[in-house]
Short mmCIF file of C-alpha atoms and ligand atoms in Angstrom, two decimals:
data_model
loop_
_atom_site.label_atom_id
_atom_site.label_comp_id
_atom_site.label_asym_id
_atom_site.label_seq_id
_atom_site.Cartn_x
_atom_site.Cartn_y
_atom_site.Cartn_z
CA UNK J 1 79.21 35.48 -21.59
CA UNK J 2 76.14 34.63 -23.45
CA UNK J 3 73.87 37.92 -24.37
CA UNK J 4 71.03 39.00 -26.64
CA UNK J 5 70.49 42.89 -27.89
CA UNK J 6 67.57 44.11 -26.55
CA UNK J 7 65.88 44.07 -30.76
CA UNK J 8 66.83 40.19 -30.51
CA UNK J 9 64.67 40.41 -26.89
CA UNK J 10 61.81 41.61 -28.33
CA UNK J 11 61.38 39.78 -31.40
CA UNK J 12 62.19 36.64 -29.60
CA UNK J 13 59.25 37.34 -26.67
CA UNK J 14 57.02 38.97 -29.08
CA UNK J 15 57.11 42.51 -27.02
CA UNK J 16 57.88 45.62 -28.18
CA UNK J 17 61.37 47.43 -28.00
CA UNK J 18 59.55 49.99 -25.39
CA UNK J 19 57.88 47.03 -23.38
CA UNK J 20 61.69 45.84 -22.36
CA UNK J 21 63.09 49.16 -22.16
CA UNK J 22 60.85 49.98 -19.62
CA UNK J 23 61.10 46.74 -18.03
CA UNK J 24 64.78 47.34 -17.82
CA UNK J 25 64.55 50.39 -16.32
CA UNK J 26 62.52 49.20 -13.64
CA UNK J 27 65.68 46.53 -12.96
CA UNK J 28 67.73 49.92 -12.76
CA UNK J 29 69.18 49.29 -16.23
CA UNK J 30 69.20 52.24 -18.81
CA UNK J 31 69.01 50.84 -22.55
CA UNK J 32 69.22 51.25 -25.85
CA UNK J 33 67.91 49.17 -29.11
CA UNK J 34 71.52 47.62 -29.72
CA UNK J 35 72.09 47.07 -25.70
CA UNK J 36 73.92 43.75 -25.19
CA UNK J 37 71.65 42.40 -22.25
CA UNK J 38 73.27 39.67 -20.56
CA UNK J 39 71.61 35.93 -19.99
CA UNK J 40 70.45 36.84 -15.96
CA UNK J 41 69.04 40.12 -16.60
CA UNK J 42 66.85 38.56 -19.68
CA UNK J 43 65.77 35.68 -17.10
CA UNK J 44 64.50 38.38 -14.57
CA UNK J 45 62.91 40.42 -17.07
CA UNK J 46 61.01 37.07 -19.03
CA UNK J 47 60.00 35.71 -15.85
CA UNK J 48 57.72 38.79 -15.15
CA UNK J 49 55.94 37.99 -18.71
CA UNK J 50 55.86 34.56 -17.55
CA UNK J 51 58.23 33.69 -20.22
CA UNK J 52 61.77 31.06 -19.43
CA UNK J 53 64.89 31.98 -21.24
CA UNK J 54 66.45 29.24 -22.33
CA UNK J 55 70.33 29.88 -22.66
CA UNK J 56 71.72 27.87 -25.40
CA UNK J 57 75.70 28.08 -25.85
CA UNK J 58 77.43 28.82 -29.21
CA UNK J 59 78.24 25.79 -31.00
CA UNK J 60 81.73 25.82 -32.72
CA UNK J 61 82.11 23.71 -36.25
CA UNK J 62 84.56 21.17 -34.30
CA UNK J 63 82.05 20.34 -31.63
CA UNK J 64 79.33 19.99 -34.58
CA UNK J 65 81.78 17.38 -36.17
CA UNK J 66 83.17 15.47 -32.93
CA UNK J 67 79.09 14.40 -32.84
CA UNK J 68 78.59 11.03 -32.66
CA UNK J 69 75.86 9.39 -34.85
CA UNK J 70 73.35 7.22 -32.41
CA UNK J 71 74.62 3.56 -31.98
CA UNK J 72 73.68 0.59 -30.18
CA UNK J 73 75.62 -2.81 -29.50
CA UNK J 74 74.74 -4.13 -32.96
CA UNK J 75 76.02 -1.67 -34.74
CA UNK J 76 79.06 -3.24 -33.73
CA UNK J 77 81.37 -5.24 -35.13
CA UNK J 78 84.29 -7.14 -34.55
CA UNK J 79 87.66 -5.09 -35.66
CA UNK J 80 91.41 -5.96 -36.35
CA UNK J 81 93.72 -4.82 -33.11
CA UNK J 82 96.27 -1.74 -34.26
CA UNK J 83 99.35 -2.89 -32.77
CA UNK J 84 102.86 -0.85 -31.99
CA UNK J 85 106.47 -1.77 -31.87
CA UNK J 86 108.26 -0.28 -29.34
CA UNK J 87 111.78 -1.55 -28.00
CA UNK J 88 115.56 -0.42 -27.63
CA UNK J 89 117.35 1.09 -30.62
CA UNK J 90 119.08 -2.48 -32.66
CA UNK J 91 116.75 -4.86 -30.80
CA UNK J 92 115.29 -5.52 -33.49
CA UNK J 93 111.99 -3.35 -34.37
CA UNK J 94 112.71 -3.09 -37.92
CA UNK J 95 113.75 -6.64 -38.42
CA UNK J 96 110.35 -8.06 -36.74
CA UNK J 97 108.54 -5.49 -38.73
CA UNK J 98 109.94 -6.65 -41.69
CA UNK J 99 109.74 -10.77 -40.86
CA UNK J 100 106.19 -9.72 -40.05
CA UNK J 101 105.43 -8.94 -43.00
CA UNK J 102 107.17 -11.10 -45.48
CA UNK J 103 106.30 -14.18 -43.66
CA UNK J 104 102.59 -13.25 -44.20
CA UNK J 105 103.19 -11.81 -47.75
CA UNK J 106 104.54 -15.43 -48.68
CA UNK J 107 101.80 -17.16 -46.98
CA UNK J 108 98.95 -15.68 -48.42
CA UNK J 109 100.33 -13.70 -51.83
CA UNK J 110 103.27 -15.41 -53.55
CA UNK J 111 104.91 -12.57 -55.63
CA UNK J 112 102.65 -9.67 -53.68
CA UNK J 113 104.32 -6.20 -53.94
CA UNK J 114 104.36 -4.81 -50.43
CA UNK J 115 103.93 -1.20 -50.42
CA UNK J 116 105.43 0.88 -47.29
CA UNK J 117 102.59 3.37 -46.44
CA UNK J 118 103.48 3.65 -42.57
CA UNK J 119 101.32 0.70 -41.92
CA UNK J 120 100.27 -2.65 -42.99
CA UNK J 121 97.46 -5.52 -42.00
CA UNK J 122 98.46 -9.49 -41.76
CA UNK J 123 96.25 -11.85 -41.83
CA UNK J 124 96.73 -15.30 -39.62
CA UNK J 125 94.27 -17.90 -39.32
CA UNK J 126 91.47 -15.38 -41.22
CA UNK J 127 91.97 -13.03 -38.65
CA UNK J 128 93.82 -9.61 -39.49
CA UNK J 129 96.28 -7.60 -37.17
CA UNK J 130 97.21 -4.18 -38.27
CA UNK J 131 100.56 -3.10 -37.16
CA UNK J 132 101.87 0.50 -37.44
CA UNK J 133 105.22 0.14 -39.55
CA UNK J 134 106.56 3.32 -38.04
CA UNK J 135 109.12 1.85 -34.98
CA UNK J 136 110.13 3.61 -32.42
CA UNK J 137 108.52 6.11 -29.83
CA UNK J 138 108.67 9.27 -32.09
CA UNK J 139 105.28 8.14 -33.73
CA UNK J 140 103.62 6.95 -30.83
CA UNK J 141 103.91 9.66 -28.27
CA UNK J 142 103.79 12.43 -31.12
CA UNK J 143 99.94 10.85 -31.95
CA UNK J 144 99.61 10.48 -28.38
CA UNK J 145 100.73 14.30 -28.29
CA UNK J 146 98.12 15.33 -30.42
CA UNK J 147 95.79 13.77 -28.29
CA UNK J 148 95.28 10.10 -31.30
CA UNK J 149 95.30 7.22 -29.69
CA UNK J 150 95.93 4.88 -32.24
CA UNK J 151 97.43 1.75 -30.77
CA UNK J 152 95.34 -1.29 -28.92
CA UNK J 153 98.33 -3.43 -28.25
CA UNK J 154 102.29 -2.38 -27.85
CA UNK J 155 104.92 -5.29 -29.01
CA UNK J 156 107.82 -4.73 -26.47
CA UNK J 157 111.27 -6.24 -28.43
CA UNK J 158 113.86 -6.97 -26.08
CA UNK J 159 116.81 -8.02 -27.64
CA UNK J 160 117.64 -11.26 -25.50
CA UNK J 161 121.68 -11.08 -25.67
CA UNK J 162 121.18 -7.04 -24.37
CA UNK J 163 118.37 -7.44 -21.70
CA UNK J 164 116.24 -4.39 -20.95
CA UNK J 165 117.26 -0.80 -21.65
CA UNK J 166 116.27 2.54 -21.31
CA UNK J 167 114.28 2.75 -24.28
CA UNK J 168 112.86 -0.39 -22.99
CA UNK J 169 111.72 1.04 -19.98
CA UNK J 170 110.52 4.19 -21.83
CA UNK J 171 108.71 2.27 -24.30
CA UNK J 172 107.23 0.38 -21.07
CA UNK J 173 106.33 3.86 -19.80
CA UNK J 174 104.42 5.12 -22.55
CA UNK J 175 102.23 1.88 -23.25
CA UNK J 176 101.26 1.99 -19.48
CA UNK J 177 100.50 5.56 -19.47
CA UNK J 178 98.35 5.19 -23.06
CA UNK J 179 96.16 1.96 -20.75
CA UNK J 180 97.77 -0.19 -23.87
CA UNK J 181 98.75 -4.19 -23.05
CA UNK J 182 102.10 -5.55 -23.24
CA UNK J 183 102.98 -8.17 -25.50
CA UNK J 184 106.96 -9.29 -25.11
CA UNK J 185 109.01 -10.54 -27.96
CA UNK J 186 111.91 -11.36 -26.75
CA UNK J 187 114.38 -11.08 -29.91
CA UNK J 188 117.72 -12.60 -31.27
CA UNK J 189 117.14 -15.66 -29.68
CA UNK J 190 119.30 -17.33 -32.30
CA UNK J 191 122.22 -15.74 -30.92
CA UNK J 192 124.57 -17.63 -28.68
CA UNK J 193 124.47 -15.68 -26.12
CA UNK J 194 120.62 -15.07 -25.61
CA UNK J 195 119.08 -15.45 -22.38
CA UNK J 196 115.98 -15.12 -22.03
CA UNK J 197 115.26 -16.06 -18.69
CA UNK J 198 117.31 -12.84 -17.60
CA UNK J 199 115.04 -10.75 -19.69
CA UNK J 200 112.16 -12.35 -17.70
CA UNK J 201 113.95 -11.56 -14.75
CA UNK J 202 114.62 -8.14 -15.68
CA UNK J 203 111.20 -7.64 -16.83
CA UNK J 204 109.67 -7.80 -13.13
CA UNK J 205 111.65 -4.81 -11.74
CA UNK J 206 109.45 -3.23 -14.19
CA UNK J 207 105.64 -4.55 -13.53
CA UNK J 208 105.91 -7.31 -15.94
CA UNK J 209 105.82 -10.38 -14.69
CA UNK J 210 105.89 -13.10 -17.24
CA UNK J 211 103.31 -15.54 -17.16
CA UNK J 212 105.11 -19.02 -16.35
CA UNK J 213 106.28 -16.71 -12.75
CA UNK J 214 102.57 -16.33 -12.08
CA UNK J 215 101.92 -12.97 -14.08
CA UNK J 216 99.99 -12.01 -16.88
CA UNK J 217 102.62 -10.69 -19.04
CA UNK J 218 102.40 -12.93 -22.33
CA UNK J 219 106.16 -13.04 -23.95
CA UNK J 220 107.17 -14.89 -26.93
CA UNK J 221 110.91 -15.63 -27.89
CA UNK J 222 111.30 -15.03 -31.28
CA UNK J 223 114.49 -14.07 -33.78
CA UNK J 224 113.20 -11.86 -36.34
CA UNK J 225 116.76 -12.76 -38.22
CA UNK J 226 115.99 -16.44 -38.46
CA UNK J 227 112.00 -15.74 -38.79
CA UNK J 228 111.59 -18.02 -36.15
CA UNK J 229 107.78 -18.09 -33.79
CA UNK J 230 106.34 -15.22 -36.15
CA UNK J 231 102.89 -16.92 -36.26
CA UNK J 232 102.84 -17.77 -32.33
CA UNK J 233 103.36 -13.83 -32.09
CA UNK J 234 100.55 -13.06 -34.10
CA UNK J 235 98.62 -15.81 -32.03
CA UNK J 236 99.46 -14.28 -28.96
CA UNK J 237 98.48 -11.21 -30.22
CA UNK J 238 95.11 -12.19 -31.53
CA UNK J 239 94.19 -13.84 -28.01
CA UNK J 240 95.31 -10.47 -26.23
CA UNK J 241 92.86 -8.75 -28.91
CA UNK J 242 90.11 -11.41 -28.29
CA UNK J 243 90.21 -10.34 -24.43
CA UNK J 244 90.25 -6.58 -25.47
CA UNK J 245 86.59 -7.45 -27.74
CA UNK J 246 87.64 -4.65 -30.08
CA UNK J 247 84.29 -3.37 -31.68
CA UNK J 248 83.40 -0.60 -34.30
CA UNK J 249 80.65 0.56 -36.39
CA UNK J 250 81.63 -0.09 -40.51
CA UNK J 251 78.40 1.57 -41.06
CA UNK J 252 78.66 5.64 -40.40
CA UNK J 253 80.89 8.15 -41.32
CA UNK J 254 84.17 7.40 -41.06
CA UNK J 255 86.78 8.71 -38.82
CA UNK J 256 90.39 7.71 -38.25
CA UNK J 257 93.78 9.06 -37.73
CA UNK J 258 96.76 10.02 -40.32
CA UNK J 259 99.26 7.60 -39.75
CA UNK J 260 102.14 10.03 -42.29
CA UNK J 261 101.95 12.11 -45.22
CA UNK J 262 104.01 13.69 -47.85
CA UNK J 263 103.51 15.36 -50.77
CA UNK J 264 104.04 13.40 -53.94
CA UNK J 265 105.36 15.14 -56.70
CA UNK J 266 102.76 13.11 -59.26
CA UNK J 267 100.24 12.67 -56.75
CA UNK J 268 100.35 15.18 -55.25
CA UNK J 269 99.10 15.64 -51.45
CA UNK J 270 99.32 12.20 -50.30
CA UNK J 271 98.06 10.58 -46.71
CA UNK J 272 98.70 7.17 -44.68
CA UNK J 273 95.18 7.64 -42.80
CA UNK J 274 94.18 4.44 -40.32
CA UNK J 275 90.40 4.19 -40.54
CA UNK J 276 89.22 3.60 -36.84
CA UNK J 277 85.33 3.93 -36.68
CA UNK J 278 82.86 3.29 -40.20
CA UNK J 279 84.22 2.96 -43.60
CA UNK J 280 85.71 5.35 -45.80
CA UNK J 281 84.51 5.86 -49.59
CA UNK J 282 85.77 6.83 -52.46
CA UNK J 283 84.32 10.26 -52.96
CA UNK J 284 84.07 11.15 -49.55
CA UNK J 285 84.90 14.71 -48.45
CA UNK J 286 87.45 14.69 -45.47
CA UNK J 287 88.90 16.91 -42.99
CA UNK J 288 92.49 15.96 -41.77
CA UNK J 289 94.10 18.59 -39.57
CA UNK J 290 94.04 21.92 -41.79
CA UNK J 291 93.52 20.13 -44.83
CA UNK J 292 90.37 18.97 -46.69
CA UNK J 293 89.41 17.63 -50.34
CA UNK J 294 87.28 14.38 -51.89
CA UNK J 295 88.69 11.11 -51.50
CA UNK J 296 90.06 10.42 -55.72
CA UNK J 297 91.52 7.75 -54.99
CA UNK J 298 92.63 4.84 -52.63
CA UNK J 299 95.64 2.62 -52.12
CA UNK J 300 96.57 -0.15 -49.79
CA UNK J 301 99.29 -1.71 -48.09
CA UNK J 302 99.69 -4.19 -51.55
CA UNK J 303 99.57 -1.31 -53.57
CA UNK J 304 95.71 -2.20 -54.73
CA UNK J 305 93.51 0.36 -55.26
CA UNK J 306 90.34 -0.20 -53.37
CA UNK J 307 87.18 1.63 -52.98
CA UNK J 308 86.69 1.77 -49.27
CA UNK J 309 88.19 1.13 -46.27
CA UNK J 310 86.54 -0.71 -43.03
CA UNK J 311 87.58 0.36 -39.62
CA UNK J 312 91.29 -0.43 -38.53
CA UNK J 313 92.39 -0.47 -42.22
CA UNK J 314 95.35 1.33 -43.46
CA UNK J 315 94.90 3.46 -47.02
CA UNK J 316 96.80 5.87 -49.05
CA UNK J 317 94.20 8.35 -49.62
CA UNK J 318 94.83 10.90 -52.44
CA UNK J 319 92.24 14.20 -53.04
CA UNK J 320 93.32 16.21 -50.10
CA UNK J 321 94.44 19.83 -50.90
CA UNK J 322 97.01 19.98 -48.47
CA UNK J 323 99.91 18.14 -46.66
CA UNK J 324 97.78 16.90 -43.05
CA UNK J 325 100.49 15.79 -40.19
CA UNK J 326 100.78 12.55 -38.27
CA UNK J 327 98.58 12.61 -35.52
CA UNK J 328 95.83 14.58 -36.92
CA UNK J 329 92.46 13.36 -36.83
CA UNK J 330 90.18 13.12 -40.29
CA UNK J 331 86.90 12.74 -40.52
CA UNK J 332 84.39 12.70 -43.71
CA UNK J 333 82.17 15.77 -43.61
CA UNK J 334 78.82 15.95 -45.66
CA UNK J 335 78.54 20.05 -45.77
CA UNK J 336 81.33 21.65 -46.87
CA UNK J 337 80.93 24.66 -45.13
CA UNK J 338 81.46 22.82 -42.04
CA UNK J 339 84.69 21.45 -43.39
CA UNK J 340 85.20 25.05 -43.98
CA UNK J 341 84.58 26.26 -40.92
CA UNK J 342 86.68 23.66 -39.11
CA UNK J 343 89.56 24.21 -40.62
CA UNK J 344 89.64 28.09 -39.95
CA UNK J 345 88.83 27.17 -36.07
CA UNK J 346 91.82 24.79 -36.18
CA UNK J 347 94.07 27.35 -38.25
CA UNK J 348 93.04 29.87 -35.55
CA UNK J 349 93.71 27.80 -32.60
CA UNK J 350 97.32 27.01 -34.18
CA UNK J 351 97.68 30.67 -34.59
CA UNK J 352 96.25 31.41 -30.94
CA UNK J 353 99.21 28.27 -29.57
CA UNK J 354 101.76 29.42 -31.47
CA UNK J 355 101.36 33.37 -30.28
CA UNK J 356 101.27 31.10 -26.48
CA UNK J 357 104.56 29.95 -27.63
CA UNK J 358 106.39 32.43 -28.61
CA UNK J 359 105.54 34.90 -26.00
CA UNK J 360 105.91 32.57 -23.78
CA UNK J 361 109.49 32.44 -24.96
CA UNK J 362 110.20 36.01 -25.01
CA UNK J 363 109.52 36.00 -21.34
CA UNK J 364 111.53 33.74 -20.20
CA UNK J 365 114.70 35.04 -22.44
CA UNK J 366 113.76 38.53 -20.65
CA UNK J 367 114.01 36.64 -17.56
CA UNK J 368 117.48 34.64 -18.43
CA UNK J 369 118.26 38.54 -19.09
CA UNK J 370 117.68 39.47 -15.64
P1 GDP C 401 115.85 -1.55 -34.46
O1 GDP C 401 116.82 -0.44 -34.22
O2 GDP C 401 115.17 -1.94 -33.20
O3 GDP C 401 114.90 -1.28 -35.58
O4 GDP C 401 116.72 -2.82 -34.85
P2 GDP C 401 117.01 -3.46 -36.27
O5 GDP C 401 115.85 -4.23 -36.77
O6 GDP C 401 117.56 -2.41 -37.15
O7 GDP C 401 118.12 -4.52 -35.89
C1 GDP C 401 119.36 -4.15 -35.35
C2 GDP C 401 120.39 -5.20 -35.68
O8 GDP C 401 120.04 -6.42 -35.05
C3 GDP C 401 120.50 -5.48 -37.17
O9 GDP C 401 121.85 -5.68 -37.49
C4 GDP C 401 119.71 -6.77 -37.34
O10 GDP C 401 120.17 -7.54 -38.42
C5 GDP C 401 119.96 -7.47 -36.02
N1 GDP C 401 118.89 -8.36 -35.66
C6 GDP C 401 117.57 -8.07 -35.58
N2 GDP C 401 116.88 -9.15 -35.23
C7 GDP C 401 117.75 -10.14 -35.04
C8 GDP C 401 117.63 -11.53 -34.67
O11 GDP C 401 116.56 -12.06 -34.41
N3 GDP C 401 118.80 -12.23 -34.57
C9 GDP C 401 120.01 -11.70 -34.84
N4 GDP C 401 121.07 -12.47 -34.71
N5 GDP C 401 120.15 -10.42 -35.21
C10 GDP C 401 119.04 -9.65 -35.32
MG1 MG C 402 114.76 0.44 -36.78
#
């Protein structure tokens, strides 16, 4: 559906209106000066000039900013794994989430306030792990919805007195479908009547075999209660990251993903965003989802401001003139009239889904009708 008029055709060929009029009629085509010719019919007619038409598609704004700068191996560094919990409701997400990161807070920052901003980064043995303090599936397959994939490693709790559920076998589900590895902590193993070995066992029926049967599924038995083998879980997850050889660029534009957002009544519009590929700056100008505005201001999971962000890092990030959702992609812009024109193409498209919808659902109540 690409065309030209045929005034575009001959001020792009250097002919004269006539010269392609009459060409056209030749090709049996009657014209006028505003004629929409189509891509072909300019070939045929060029080609007796001696002339190629090249046909060039329209460009939208999103394709323009989904560009990728030029990069080559050593433009890459070395980057923190984003991990998940996932697990049965009461097995213990919270908890671990929490033991997580208080054991690390008293390790490294007596006194440190921990912020909740939807996700935080430890740091074991100099290494950092990010982890994604939003439990449960809602978050994950609603980024994974929106087409964000966020997570490089999925912590599977299985409560070790209550054995594998359906939410286990959901959450088991999704990391598989996402290409994400499996990292077991097997929980509550303080409790009397934990067994472990029968969460092992109930693991294979599912794909995961456990690595002392022969598999590669690493598990650890923790008890997020008693803060017991919290650092041998972050071990085990470092060593799953190691084989993974998670890389990004700190040095271009950054991009990322918005983890949650609210709107602060102080603040104002305020955003969880994880920072997955260069480093975001103060002053920036981002897009997230329909909403865009200059970085002010930055926050991080200790409540420190900071001035930029490296990839895999979790910030508050305060400037934007809207409310974005979790899910939505951001990405710094250096025209604003692109950022412009992005977010009317998104706004559009939601418009454009929605009408889908909702038609959609007036003809199948017709049909429930009939
Ligand atoms: P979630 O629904 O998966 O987030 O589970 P929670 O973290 O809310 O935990 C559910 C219940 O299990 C709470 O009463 C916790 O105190 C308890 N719990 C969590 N971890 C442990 C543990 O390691 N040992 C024991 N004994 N109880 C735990
Ligand atoms: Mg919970």
């Amino acid at each position: 559906d690409e065309s030209v008029t045929v005034l575009e055709l001959s001020q792009a060929m250097g002919k004269t209106v006539t010269d392609i009029i009459k060409k056209l009629m030749q090709l049996g085509v009657l014209a006028t000066i505003n004629q929409e010719i189509d891509a072909d019919t300019a070939s045929i007619l060029a080609a007796d000039w001696g002339i190629t038409v090249e046909v060039k598609k329209s460009v939208t704004a999103e394709e323009i900013l989904a560009e990728e700068p030029d990069e080559t191996d050593e433009d890459l560094i070395h980057r923190p794994p984003v991990v998940t919990v996932m697990g049965h409701v009461d097995h213990g997400k919270t908890s671990l989430l929490d033991a997580i990161r208080e054991t690390n807070v008293i390790a490294s920052e007596a006194g440190g306030i921990t912020q909740h901003i939807g996700a935080y980064q430890v740091e074991i043995d100099g290494k950092k792990i990010t982890f994604l303090d939003t439990p449960g599936h809602e978050a994950f397959t609603a980024m994974r919805a929106r087409g964000a994939q966020v997570t490089d490693i999925a912590v599977l709790v299985v409560a070790a007195d209550d054995g594998v559920m359906p939410q286990t076998v959901e959450a088991i589900n999704h990391a598989k479908a996402a290409g994400v590895p499996i990292v077991v902590a097997i929980n509550k193993i303080d409790k009397p009547d934990a067994t472990p070995d029968r969460v092992k066992q109930e693991l294979t029926e599912y794909g995961l075999v456990v690595e002392e049967w022969g598999g590669d599924t690493i598990t650890v038995p923790v008890s997020a209660k008693a803060r017991q083998n919290i650092d041998q879980l972050l071990e085990m997850i470092l060593l799953v990251a190691e084989v993974q050889d998670l890389k990004a660029n700190p040095e271009r534009a950054a991009r990322g993903t918005v983890i949650e957002a609210q709107l602060d009544k102080g603040r104002g519009p305020v955003a969880t965003v994880l920072v997955q590929k260069g480093t975001l700056n103060i002053g920036d100008v981002i897009v997230a989802g329909t909403a865009v505005g200059k970085v002010r201001a930055m926050v991080d999971d200790k409540g420190r401001r900071v001035k930029k962000a490296d990839p895999s890092m979790p910030v508050e990030v305060l400037g934007l003139s809207d409310v974005p959702q979790a899910g939505d992609t951001f990405s710094v812009v250096t025209e604003e009239k692109l950022a412009k024109q992005v977010i009317s193409e998104r706004v559009n498209k939601r418009k454009e889904e929605e009408q889908k919808r909702t038609s959609k659902v007036s003809l199948d109540d017709l049909f429930k009708q009939i």
